[in-house]
Structure formats: structure tokens, C-alpha cells
Coordinates of C-alpha atoms in Angstrom, one line a residue:
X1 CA 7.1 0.7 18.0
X2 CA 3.9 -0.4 18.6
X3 CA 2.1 -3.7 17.4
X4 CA -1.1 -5.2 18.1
X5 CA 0.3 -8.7 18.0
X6 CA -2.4 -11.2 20.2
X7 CA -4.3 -8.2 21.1
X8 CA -6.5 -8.2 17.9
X9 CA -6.4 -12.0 16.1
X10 CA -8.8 -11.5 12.8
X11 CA -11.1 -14.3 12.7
X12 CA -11.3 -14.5 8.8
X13 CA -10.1 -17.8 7.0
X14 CA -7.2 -17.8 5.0
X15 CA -7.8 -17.3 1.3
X16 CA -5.6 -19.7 0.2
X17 CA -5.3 -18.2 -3.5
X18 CA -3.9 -20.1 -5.8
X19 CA -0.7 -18.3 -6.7
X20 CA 0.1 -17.4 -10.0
X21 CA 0.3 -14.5 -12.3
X22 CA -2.1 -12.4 -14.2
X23 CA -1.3 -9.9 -17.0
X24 CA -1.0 -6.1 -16.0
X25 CA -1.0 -5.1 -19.7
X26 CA -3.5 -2.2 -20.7
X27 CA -4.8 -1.9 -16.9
X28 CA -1.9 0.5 -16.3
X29 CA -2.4 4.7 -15.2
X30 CA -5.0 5.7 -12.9
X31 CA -8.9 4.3 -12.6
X32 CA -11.2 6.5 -10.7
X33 CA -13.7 4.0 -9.3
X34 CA -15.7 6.4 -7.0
X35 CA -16.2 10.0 -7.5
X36 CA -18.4 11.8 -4.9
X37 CA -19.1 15.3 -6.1
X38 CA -18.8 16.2 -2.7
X39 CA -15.3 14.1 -2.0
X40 CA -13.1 15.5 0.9
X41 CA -10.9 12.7 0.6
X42 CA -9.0 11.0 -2.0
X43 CA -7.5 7.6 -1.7
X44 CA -5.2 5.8 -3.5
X45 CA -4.6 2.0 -4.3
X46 CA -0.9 0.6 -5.7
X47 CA -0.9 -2.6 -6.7
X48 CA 2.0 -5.1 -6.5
X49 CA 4.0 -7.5 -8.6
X50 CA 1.9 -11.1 -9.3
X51 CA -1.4 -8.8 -10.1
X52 CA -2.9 -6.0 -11.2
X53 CA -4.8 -2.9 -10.1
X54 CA -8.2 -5.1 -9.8
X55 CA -7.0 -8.5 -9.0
X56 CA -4.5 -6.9 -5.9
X57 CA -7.5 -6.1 -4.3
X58 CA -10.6 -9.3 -5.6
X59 CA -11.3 -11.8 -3.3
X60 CA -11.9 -15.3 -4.6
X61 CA -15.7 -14.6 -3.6
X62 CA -15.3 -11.8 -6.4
X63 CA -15.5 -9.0 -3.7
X64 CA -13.3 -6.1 -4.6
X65 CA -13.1 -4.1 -1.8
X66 CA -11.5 -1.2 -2.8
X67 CA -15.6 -0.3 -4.8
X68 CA -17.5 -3.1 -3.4
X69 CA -16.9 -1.8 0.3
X70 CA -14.8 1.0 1.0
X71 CA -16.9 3.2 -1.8
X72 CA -19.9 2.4 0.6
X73 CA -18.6 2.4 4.2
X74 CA -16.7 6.0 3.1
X75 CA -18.7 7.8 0.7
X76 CA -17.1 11.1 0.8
X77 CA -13.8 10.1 -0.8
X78 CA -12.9 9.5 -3.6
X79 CA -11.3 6.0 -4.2
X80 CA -9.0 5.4 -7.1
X81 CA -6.5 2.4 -8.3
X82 CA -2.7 2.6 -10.2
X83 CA -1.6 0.2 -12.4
X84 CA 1.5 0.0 -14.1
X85 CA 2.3 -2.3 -16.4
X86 CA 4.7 -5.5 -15.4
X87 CA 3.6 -8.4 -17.7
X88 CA 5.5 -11.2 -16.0
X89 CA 2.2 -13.0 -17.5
X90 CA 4.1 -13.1 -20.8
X91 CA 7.5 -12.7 -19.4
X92 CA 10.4 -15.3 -20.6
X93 CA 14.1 -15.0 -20.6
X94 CA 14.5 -13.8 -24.1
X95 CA 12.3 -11.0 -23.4
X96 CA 13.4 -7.8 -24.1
X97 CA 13.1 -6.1 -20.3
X98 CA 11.1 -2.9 -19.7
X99 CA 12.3 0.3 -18.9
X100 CA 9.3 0.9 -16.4
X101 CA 11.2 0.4 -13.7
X102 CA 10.5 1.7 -9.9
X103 CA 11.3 5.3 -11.1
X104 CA 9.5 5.5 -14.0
X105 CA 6.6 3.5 -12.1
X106 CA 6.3 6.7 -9.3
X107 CA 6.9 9.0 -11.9
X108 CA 3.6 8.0 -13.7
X109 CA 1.8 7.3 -10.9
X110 CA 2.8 11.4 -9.3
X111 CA 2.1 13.1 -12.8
X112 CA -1.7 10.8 -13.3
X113 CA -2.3 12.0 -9.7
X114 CA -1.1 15.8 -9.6
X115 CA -3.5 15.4 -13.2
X116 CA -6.6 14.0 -11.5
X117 CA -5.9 16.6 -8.9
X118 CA -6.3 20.2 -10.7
X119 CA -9.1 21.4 -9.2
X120 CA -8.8 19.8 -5.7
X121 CA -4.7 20.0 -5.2
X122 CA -5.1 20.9 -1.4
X123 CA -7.3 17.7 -0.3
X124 CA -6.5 15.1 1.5
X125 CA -4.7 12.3 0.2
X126 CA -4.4 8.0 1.7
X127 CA -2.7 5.5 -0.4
X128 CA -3.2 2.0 0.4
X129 CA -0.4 0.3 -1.1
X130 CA 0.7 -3.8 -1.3
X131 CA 3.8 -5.2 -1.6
X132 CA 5.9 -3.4 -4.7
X133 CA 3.5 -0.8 -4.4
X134 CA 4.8 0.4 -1.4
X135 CA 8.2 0.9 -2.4
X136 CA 6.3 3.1 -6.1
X137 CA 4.5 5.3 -3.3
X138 CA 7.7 5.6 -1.8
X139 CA 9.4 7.0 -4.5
X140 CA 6.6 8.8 -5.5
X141 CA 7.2 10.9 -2.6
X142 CA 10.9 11.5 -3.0
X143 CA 9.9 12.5 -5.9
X144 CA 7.3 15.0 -4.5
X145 CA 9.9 16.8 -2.6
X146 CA 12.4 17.8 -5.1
X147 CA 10.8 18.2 -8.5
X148 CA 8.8 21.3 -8.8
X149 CA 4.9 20.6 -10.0
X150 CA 4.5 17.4 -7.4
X151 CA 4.8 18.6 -4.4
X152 CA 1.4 18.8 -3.8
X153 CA 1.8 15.1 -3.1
X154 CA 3.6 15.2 0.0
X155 CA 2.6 18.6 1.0
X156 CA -1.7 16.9 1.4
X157 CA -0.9 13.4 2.2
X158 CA -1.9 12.1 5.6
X159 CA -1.4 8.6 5.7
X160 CA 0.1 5.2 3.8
X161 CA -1.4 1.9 4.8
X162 CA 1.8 -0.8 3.8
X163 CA 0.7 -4.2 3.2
X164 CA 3.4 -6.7 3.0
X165 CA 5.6 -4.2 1.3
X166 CA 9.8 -4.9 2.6
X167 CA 11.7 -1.8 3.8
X168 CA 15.0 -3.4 5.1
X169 CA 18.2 -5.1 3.9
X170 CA 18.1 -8.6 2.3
X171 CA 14.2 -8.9 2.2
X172 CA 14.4 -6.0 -0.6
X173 CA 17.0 -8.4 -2.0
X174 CA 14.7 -12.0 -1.8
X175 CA 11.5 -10.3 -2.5
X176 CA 11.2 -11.2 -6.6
X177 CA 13.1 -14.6 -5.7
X178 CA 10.4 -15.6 -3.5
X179 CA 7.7 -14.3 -5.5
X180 CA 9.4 -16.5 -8.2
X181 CA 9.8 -19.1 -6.1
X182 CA 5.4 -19.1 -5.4
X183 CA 5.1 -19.0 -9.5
X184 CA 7.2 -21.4 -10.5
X185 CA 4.6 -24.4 -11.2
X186 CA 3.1 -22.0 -13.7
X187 CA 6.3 -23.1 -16.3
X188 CA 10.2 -21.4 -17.2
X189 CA 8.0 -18.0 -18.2
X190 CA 11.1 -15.8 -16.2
X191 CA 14.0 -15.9 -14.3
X192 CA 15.2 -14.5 -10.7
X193 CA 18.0 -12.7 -12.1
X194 CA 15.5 -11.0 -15.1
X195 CA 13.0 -10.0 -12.6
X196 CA 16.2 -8.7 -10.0
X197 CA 17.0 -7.2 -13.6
X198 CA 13.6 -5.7 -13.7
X199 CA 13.5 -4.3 -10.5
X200 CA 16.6 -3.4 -9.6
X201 CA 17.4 -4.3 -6.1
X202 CA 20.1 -1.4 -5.0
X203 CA 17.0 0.4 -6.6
X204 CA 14.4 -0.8 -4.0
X205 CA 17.3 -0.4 -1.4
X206 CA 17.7 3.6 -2.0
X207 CA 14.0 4.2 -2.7
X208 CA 13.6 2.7 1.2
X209 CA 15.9 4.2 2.9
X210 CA 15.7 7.9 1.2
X211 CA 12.1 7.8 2.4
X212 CA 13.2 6.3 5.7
X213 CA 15.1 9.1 6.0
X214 CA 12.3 11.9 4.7
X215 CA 10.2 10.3 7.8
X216 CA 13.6 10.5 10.5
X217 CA 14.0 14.0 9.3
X218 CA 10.2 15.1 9.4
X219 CA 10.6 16.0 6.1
X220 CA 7.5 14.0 5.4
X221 CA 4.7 14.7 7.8
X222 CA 2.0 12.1 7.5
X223 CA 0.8 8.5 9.3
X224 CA 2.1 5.2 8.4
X225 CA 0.8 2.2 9.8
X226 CA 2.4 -1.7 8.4
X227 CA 0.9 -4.4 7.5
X228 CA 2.5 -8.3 7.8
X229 CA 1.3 -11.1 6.4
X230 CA 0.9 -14.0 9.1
X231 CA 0.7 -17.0 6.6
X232 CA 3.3 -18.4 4.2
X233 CA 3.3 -20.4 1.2
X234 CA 3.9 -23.6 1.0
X235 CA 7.1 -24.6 0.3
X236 CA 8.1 -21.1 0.5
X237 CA 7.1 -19.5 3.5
X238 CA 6.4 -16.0 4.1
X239 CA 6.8 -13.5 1.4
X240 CA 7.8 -11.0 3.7
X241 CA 8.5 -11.4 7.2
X242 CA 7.1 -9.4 10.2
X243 CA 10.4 -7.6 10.9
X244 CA 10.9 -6.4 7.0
X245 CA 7.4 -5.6 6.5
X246 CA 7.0 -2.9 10.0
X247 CA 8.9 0.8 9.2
X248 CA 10.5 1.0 13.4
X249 CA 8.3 4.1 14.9
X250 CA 5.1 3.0 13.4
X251 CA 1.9 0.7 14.0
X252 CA 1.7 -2.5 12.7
X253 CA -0.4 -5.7 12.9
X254 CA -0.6 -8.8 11.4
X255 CA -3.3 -9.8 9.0
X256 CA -4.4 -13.3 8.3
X257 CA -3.7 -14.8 5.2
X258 CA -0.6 -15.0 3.0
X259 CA 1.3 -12.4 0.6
X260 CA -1.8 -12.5 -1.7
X261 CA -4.2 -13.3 0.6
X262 CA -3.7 -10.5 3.1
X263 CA -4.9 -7.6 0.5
X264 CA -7.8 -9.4 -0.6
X265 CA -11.2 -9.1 1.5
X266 CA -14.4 -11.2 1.8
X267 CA -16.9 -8.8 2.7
X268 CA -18.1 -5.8 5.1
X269 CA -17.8 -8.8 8.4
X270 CA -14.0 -9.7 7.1
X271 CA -11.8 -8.1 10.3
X272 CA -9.0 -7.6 8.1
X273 CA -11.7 -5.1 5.7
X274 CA -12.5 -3.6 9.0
X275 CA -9.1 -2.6 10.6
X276 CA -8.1 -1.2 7.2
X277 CA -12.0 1.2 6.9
X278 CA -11.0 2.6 10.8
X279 CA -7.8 3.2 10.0
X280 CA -8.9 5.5 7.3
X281 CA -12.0 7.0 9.4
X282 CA -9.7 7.8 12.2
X283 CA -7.0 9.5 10.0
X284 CA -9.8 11.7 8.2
X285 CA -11.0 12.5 11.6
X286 CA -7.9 13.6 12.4
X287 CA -7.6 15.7 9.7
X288 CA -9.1 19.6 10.6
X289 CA -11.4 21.7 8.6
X290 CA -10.9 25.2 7.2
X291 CA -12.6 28.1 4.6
X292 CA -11.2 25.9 1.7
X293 CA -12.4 22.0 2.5
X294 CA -10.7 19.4 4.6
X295 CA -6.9 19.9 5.2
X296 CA -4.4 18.4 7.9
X297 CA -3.1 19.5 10.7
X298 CA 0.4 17.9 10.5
X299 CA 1.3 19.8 13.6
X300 CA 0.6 16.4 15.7
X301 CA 1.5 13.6 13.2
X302 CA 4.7 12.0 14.4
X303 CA 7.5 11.6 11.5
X304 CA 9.2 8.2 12.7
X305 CA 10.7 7.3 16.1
X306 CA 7.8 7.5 18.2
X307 CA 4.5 6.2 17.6
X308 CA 1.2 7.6 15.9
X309 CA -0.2 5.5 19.3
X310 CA 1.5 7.6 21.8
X311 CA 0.8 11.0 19.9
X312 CA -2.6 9.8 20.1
X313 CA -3.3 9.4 16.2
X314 CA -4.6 6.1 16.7
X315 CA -7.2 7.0 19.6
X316 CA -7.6 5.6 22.9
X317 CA -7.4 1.5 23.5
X318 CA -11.1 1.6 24.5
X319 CA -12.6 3.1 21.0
X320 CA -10.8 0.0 19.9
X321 CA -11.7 -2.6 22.4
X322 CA -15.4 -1.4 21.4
X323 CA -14.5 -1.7 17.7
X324 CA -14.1 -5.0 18.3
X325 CA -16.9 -6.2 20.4
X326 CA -14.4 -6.6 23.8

């Protein structure tokens, strides 16, 4: 596995947001926030569980990244965001509980997609996922590869970014108790065991290790590359810790900032921002033209148990070194 841990320390101040929870209801199903006519890329933002599909990604400054910079620093792609709609906002014990659970989540999220996709099914596709969002792209691609109509997904995607999202044992299990635990001086507006209800932790479990096991098998072909979160929360600690939040094979680096923090961005000079924009540049690059636009040659993207570093994915140390200033 490789990680960048005290080789590149990001510079940026820790947000510090104040932690609570904002309603997801009617930003749900797919935005399009940039749409190049000439797009040879399409990426993808999940959101996870304390905000939705803007406020994931809004620093405190007001900066949302995913349009404010990444539309700019990568103009040929096409930059949308997925919502789906957990109002813990008005959540309390006597609620009745959604059905909209991870399944149904990834199932919305792969039909929106293959929809926005008609006339482009073969391009390129990135999702930047944080937290929860990580395990709905996951399903999203189990779901690619056995019902017929999405497997387009799977078939053009050539890379997830993770940030903070768990993938192993009991930090699928603590993830909604400690996401409680951060809320809890908002008031009694839910329970551990309703949002455990809710999500459905032998639900996470399976959704993380089928797609563990697409990877091991190389029955998915494409990049991965895990974020951690290096701050915790008072009183709390971290979210998810380094060792839950890094798939074993792939990159990984910390980013400053806690749970919330981490996915939120200043501006074009926030490190964090520009580890994130690389890591996109150099996974486009990557990709190969032909007669019909920009697809991938999958033939060198590693499938778990060895690095993207060592298959040379990544790039050489220098172009990073220069990248940041060495």
C-alpha cells in the first residue's frame, strides 16, 4: 500500500465547522453544474450523511469547489453532484424511517447517471465520493455488473476518489454512532439505533466487501485512491480512522481537517483542493484517445493488491515533488 504520510503535510487550517445537520430534502437526484459542449470527462460528486449535495462540498468562506474551482481548473469535464434524500434535519424517534436505504440510494444514483449519459455512454467517468457516499458508489457498481442497462458504469469508469468513507469491520458498524455522537448538542432529533435502522449496518458490511472483492477479482478495472481525515472532533475523535478509511492496495493520504472539514476547500491555494485537481488531471491523462472521444486503457490499471504507484498510474515522485514546490 502506499501512503504519502509526512511526505506531503497540507498547509491549510483546519475548518473547524461547526457540526450539525442540514436538510437533504428536495436537493436529491442528479445536478449538472458544468456542462462543456465539448466535455471528455464526466465527474461525479456523492455526498454523505450530516449534508447535502452543496453543503458536502461549501467551505465556510462559501467556496464550493466542486463549480467554484474544479469547473475552472478542468474545463473539459463535465462536473455533476447526487443527492439523495436523508432528512436527519427533521429526523426523531417517532419518525416513520425511509425506505431509501443504501440500495435504493445507488440504484437512483446508476439509473440518473446511465439517463444523463445517452448520448455519451462510452466517456469517461470519476466520482468523488465522501463518507456514506462512498459506500452508494460502491453499490452503484455492484449494481453495474449484474443488472443489464448499467453496465456502462463500470464498463467507462476510471477512478473513485474516497474521502473519509469506512470499508472495514466495526468502523462500518460506529460510523452513524459517531456521526450521532458530533450532532448530539443540536437536541433528541434521532437515535443510534434509528439511524443503524436507517442504514443498515450488515448492509454497509456486504456493500464493502462485494466491491472489495470486484477489485481482488479485477472485475472492476479502474483507480482508487483514499482519503483520511487527520483531525477529530472534540469529544469524539476521528470519524473514521486512517486504517478504516484506506482500501489495502491503493494510495492514500491524509488530509487536514476533520470528517466535515476534510471535503470542504478554501480556494484554488488550499493543498487539499490541489491534491484532489492532480489526481483527476493525471487519471484523464492516463486515459487514451480513439475515433470515438476519450476512453481508457484499463490494460494498466491495477485492481487491488498492488499499487496504482508501482504500475505507474500515479507518475514519477519528481512530477510530484515539483507539484509541490520541493
Amino acid at each position: 500500500m502506499v501512503r504519502y504520510k509526512g511526505l506531503f503535510k497540507s498547509k491549510r487550517k483546519s475548518d473547524n465547522p461547526e457540526w450539525g445537520l442540514f436538510s437533504t430534502k428536495g436537493a436529491v437526484g442528479l445536478e449538472v453544474l458544468h456542462d462543456p459542449p465539448n466535455a471528455e470527462l464526466d465527474i461525479i460528486f456523492i455526498h454523505s450523511l450530516t449534508a447535502n449535495r452543496t453543503r458536502t462540498w461549501t467551505h465556510q468562506n462559501g467556496t464550493f469547489w466542486p463549480n467554484d474551482l474544479l469547473a475552472n481548473d478542468i474545463p473539459n469535464a463535465r462536473i455533476m453532484t447526487f443527492g439523495y434524500e436523508l432528512d436527519l434535519l427533521h429526523f426523531t424517534s417517532t419518525s416513520t424511517l425511509s425506505t431509501n436505504r443504501l440500495h435504493d440510494h445507488a440504484q437512483s444514483l446508476s439509473y440518473a447517471l446511465v439517463s444523463q449519459r445517452i448520448d455519451c455512454s462510452a466517456r469517461p467517468i470519476i466520482f468523488i465520493a465522501h463518507g456514506l457516499g462512498g459506500l452508494i458508489c460502491q453499490q452503484a457498481f455492484i449494481l453495474s455488473n449484474c443488472v443489464d442497462g448499467l453496465w456502462a458504469i463500470s464498463s467507462s469508469a476510471i477512478g473513485v476518489v474516497f474521502m473519509g468513507t469506512p470499508h472495514y469491520g466495526s468502523s462500518l458498524s460506529y460510523y452513524g454512532e459517531k456521526l450521532v455522537n458530533c450532532v448530539r448538542r443540536k437536541g433528541d432529533i434521532m437515535h443510534v439505533a434509528a439511524l443503524e435502522r436507517h442504514l443498515g449496518p450488515n448492509d454497509l458490511q456486504r456493500v464493502a466487501g462485494e466491491f472489495q472483492g470486484m477489485l481482488r477479482r479485477g472485475d472492476l478495472a479502474v483507480n482508487v485512491f483514499c482519503f483520511y481525515e487527520m483531525e477529530g472532533v472534540n469529544d469524539v475523535g476521528k470519524i473514521v480512522e486512517e486504517e478504516a478509511a484506506v482500501l489495502r492496495g491503493c494510495e492514500s493520504l491524509g488530509l487536514t481537517g476533520d470528517h466535515c472539514g476534510m471535503a470542504r476547500f478554501e480556494g484554488f491555494a488550499d493543498e487539499g483542493y490541489g491534491i484532489v485537481r492532480e489526481i483527476v488531471r493525471r487519471w484523464m491523462k492516463e486515459a487514451r484517445k480513439d475515433g470515438n472521444g476519450m476512453v481508457v486503457d484499463k490494460s494498466s490499471v491495477v485492481s487491488g493488491g498492488s499499487s496504482c504507484w508501482e504500475s505507474g498510474l500515479v507518475g514519477e515522485l519528481d512530477s510530484w515533488e515539483l507539484f509541490w514546490g520541493k
